[in-house]
Short mmCIF file of C-alpha atoms in Angstrom, two decimals:
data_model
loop_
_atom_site.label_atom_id
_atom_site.label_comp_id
_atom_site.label_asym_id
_atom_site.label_seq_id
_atom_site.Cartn_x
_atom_site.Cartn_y
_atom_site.Cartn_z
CA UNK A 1 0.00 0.00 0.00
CA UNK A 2 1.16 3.43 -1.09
CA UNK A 3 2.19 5.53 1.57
CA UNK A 4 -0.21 7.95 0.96
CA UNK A 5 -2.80 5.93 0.65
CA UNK A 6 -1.99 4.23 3.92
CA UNK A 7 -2.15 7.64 5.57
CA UNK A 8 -5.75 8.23 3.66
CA UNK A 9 -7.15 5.15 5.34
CA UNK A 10 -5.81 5.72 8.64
CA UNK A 11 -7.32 9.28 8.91
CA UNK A 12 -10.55 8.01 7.63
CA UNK A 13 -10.68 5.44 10.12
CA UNK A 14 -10.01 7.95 12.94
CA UNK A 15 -12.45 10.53 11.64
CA UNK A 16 -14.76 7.87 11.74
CA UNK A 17 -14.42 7.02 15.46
CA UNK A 18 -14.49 10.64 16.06
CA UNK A 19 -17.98 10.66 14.83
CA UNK A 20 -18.73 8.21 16.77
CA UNK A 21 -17.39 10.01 20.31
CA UNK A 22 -21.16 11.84 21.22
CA UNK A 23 -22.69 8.29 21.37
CA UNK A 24 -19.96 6.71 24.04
CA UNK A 25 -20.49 10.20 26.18
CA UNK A 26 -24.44 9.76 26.20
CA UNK A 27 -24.38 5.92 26.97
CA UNK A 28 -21.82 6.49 29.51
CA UNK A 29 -24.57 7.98 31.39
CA UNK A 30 -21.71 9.76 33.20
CA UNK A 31 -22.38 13.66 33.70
CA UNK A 32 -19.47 15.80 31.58
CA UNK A 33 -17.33 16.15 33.97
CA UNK A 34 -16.82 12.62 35.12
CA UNK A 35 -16.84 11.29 31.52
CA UNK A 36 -14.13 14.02 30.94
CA UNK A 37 -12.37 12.72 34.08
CA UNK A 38 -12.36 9.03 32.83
CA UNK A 39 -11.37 10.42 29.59
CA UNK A 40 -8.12 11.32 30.96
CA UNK A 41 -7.63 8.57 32.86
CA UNK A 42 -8.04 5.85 30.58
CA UNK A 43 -6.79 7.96 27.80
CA UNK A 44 -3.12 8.99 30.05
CA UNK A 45 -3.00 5.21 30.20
CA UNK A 46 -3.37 3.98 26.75
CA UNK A 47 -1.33 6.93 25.56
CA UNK A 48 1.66 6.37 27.94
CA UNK A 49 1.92 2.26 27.34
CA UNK A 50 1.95 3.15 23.46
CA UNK A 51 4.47 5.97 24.26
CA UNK A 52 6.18 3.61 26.61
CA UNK A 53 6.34 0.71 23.84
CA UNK A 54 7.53 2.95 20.96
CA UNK A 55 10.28 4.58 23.60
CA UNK A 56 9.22 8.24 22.91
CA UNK A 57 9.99 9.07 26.77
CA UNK A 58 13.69 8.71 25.52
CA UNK A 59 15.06 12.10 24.32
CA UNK A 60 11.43 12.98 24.90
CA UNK A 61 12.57 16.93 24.11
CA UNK A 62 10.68 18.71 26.96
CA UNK A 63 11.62 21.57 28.58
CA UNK A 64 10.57 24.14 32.07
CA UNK A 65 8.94 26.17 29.38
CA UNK A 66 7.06 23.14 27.54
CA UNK A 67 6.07 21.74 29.38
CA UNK A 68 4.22 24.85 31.44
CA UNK A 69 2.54 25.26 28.00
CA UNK A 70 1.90 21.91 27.20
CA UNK A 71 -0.09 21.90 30.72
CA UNK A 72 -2.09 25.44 29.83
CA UNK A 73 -2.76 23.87 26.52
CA UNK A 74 -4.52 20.72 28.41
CA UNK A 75 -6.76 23.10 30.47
CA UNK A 76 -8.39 24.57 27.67
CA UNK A 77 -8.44 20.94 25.86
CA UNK A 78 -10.03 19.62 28.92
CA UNK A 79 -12.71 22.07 29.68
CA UNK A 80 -13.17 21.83 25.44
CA UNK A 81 -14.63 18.79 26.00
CA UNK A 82 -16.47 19.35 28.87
CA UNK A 83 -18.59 22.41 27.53
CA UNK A 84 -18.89 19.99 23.73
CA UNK A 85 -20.30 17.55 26.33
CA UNK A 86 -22.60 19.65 27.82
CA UNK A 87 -23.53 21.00 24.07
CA UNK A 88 -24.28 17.05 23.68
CA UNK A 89 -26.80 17.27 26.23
CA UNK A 90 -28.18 20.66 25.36
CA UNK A 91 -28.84 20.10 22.27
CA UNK A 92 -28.06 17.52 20.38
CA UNK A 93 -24.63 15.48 18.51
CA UNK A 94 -25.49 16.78 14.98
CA UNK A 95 -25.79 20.32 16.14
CA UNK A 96 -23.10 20.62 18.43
CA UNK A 97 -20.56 18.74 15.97
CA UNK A 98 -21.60 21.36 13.46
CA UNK A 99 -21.15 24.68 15.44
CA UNK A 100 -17.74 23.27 17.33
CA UNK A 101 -16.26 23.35 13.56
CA UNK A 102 -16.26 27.20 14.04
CA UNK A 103 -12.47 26.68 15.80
CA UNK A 104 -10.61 28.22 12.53
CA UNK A 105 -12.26 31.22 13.04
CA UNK A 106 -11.71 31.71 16.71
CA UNK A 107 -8.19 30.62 15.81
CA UNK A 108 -8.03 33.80 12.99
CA UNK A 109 -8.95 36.07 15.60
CA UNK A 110 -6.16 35.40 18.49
CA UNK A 111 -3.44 35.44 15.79
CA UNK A 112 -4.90 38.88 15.07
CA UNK A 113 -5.48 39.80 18.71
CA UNK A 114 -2.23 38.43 19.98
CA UNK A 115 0.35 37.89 17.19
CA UNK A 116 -1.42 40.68 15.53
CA UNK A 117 -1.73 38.95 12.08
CA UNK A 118 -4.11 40.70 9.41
CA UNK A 119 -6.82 39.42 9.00
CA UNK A 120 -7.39 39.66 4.72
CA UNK A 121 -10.54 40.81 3.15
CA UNK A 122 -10.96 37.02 2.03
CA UNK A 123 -10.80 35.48 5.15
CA UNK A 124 -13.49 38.34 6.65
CA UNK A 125 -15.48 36.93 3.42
CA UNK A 126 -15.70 33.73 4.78
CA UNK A 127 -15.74 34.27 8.42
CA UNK A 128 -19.52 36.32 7.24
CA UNK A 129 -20.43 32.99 5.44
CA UNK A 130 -19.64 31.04 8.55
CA UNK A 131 -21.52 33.19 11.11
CA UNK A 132 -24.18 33.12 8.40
CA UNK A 133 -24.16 29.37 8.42
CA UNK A 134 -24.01 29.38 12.16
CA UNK A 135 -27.22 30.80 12.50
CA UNK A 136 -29.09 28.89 9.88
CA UNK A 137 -27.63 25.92 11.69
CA UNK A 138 -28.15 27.02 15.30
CA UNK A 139 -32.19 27.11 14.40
CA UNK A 140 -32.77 29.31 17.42
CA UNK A 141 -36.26 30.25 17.81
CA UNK A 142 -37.77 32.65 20.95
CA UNK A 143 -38.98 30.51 23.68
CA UNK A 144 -36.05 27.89 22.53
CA UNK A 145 -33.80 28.27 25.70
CA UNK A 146 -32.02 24.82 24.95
CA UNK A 147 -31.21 25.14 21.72
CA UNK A 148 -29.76 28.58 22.25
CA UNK A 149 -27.48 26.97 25.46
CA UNK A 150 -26.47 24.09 23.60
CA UNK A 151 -25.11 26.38 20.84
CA UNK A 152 -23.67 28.60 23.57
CA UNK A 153 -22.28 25.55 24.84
CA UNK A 154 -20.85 24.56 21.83
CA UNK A 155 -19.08 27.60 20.83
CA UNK A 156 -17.50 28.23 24.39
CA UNK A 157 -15.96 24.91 23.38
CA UNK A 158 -15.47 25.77 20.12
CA UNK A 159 -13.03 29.01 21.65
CA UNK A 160 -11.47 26.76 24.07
CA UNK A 161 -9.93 24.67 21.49
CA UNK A 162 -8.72 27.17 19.66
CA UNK A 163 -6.91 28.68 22.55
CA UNK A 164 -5.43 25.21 23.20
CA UNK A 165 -4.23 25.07 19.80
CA UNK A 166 -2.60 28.93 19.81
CA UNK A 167 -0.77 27.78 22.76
CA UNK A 168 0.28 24.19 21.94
CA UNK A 169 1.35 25.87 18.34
CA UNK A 170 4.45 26.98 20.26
CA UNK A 171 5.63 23.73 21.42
CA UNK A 172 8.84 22.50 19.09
CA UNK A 173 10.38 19.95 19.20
CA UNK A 174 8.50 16.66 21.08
CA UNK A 175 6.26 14.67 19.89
CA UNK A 176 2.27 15.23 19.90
CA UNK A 177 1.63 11.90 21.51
CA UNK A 178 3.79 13.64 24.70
CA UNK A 179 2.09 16.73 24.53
CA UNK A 180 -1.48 14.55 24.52
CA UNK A 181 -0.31 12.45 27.62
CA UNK A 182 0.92 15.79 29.32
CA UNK A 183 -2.35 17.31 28.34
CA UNK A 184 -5.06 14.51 29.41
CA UNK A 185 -2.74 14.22 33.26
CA UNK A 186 -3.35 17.66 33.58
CA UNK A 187 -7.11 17.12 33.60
CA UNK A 188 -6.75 14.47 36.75
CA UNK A 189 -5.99 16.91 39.21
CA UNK A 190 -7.92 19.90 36.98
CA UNK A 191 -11.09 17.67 36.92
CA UNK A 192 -11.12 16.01 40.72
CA UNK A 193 -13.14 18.75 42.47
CA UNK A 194 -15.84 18.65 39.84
CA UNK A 195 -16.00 14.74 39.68
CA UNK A 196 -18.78 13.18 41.76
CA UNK A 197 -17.45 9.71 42.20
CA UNK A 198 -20.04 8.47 44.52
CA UNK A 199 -22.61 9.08 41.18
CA UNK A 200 -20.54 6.96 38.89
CA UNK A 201 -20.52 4.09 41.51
CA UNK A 202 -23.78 2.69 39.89
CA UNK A 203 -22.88 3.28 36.04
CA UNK A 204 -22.92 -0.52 35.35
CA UNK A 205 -22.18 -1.21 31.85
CA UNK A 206 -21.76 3.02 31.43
CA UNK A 207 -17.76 1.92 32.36
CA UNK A 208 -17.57 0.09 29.01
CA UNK A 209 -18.65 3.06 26.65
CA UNK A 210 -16.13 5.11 29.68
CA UNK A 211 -13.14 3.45 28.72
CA UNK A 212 -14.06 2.94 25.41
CA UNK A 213 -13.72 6.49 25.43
CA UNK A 214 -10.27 6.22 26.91
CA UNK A 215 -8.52 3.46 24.79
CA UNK A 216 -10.10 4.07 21.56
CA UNK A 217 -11.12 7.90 21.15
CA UNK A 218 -8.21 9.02 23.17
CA UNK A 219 -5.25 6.21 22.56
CA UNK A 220 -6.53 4.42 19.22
CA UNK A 221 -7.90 8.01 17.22
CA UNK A 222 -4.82 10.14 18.27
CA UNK A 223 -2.35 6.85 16.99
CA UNK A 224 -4.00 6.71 13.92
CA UNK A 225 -4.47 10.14 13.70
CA UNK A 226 -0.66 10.99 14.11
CA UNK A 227 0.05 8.14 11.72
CA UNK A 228 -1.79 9.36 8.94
CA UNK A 229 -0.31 13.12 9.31
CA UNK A 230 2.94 11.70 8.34
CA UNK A 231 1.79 10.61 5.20
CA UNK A 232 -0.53 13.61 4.28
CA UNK A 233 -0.59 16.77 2.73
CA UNK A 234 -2.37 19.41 4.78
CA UNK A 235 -4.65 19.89 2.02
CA UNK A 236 -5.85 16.17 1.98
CA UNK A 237 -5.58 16.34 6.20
CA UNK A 238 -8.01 18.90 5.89
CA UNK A 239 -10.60 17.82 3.56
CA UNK A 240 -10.60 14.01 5.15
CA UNK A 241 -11.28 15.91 8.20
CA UNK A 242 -14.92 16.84 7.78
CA UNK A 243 -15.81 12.93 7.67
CA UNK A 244 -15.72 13.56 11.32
CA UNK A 245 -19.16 15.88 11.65
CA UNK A 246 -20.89 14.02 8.79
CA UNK A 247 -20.12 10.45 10.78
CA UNK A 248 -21.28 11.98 14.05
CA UNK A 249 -24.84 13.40 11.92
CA UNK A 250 -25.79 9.80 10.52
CA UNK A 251 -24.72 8.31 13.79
CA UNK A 252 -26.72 11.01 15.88
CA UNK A 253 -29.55 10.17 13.18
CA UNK A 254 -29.50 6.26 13.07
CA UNK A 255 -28.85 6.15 17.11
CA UNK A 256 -31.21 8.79 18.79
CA UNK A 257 -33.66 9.91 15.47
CA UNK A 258 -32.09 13.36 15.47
CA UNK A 259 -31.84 14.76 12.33
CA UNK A 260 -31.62 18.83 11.72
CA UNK A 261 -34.57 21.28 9.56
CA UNK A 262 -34.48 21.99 6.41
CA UNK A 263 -33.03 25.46 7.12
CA UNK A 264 -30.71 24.16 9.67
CA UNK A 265 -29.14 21.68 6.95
CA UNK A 266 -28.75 24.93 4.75
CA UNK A 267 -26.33 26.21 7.21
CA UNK A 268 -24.12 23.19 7.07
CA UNK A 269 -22.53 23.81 3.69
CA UNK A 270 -21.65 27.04 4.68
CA UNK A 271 -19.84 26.52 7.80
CA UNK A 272 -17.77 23.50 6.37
CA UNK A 273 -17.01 25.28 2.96
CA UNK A 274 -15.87 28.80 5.17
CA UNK A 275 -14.03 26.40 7.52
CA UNK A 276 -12.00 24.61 4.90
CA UNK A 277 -10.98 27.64 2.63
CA UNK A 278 -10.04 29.22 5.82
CA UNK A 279 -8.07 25.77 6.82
CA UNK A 280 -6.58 26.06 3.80
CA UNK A 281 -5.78 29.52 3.22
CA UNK A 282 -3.25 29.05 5.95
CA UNK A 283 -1.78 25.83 5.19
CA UNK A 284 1.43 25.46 3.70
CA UNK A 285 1.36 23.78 0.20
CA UNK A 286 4.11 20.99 1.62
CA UNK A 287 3.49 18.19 3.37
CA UNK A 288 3.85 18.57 6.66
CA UNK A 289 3.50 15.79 10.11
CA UNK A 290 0.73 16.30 12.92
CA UNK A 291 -0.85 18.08 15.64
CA UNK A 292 -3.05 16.12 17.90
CA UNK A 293 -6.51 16.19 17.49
CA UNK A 294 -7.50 19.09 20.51
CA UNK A 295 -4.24 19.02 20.60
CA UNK A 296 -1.13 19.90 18.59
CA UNK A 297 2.41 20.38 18.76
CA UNK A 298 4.90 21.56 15.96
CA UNK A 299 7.69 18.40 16.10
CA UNK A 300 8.29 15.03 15.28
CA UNK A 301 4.82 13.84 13.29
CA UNK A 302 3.63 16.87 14.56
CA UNK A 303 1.36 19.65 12.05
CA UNK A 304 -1.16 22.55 12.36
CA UNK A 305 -3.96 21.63 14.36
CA UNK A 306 -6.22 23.31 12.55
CA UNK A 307 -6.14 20.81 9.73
CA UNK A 308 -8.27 18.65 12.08
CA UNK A 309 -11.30 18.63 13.51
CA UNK A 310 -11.48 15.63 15.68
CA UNK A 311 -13.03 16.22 18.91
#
């Protein structure tokens, strides 16, 4: 198998179990913040044995400094997915998949508020389409208080990703599976005083979809995921990337009988269309290794992060 190719399957595959997150985090039965918690647990432990195994804790590049950001970087991932949780509950999977993919633009905006990058009349073209998009999608009418939390939901994690990736963007130099495993231990302690333990006691087969969540969403997806960025153009990364929100729709459909309005589904062209020319717009034309999915890292197999959208 071409390399290429190999790298085409492999992102697929984890796109596909990215869509496929919202249902393990409502079966669960777990509230946000404990299924976040578990997250991190079972994810630090897959992640470290694989990092263990492939002896990436050798010459593993960190400094004072990196690790500090690597850390800030897992506060906003962690807190990411526990407002796109909430979202999940708000709302529903279809329409909080679809308004989280507004992270390029929050992304635009620090670079211009912080590294004080212009923004260009282009990317302001498309940013209009997306907001456009976002409130065809969001379907908000008066009286609609959940809808209209879910989406506020949504965005707030939407924001907090993108701040994880602005800050994990500095990180040279070690690899992204590190920077994950720094990232999900960060959330133990970040997590315990929110974590009601004593409610999870009684989850019975809710553990199953809970480290499911762990070992394959957190270990298996960010593997595959760094795999494929290897192999990829960002171009390619970028495009295969959006078989993330239309997995998690026809799972959220097939699952639960959610499905989104006629003018909602109007909206959803133009938030992934204004997403991936602004994906693109920054991308350099070469191919380039990986960030992590919620997280990134410039480094060995490490890339943009905004070439992905897994949650």
């Amino acid at each position: 198998m071409r390399n290429e190719t190999r790298g085409t399957v492999e992102l697929t595959l984890a796109m596909v179990l990215s869509g496929t997150l919202g249902v393990f985090v409502v079966e669960s039965g777990a509230s946000p913040f404990e299924v976040v918690f578990f997250r991190c647990l079972f994810g630090a432990v897959a992640l470290g044995a694989y990092s263990l195994a492939r002896g990436f804790f050798t010459g593993h590049g960190f400094t004072g400094r990196k690790l500090g950001l690597a850390a800030l970087g897992g506060v906003f991932i962690v807190f990411n997915w526990v407002f796109l949780f909430e979202a999940y509950e708000a709302t529903s999977i279809s329409l909080a998949t679809v308004v989280y993919h507004t992270q390029p633009f929050f992304l635009v905006l620090l670079g211009a508020v912080f590294l004080r990058e212009r923004i260009s009349a282009g990317k302001l073209g498309w940013l209009a389409l997306a907001f456009a998009g976002l409130v065809l999608v969001s379907g908000v009418r008066p009286g609609e208080t959940a809808s209209l939390k879910g989406l506020g939901f949504a965005l707030a994690a939407a924001v907090l990703y993108a701040l994880a990736t602005f800050v994990t963007k500095r990180i040279t130099g070690v690899r992204p599976h590190l920077i994950a495993l720094v990232q999900v231990l960060t959330g133990l302690p970040l997590l315990l005083p929110f974590a009601d333990f004593g409610a999870v006691g009684g989850l019975g087969t809710g553990w199953l979809w809970l480290v499911g969540l762990g070992i394959v969403h957190t270990g298996l997806m960010y593997v595959l995921m760094y795999a494929a960025y290897a192999k990829l153009p960002t171009a390619k990364i970028a495009v295969l990337a959006f078989t993330y929100p239309a997995v998690a729709m026809g799972v959220d459909w097939a699952v639960y009988g959610h499905h989104i309005g006629l003018v909602q589904a109007l909206g959803v062209p133009l938030i992934v269309l204004a997403s991936l020319k602004v994906t693109l717009s920054g991308s350099a034309p070469a191919r380039v290794v990986a960030p992590a999915p919620r997280t990134a890292g410039h480094g060995p197999e490490a890339a943009s992060p905004a070439a992905t959208r897994a949650a």
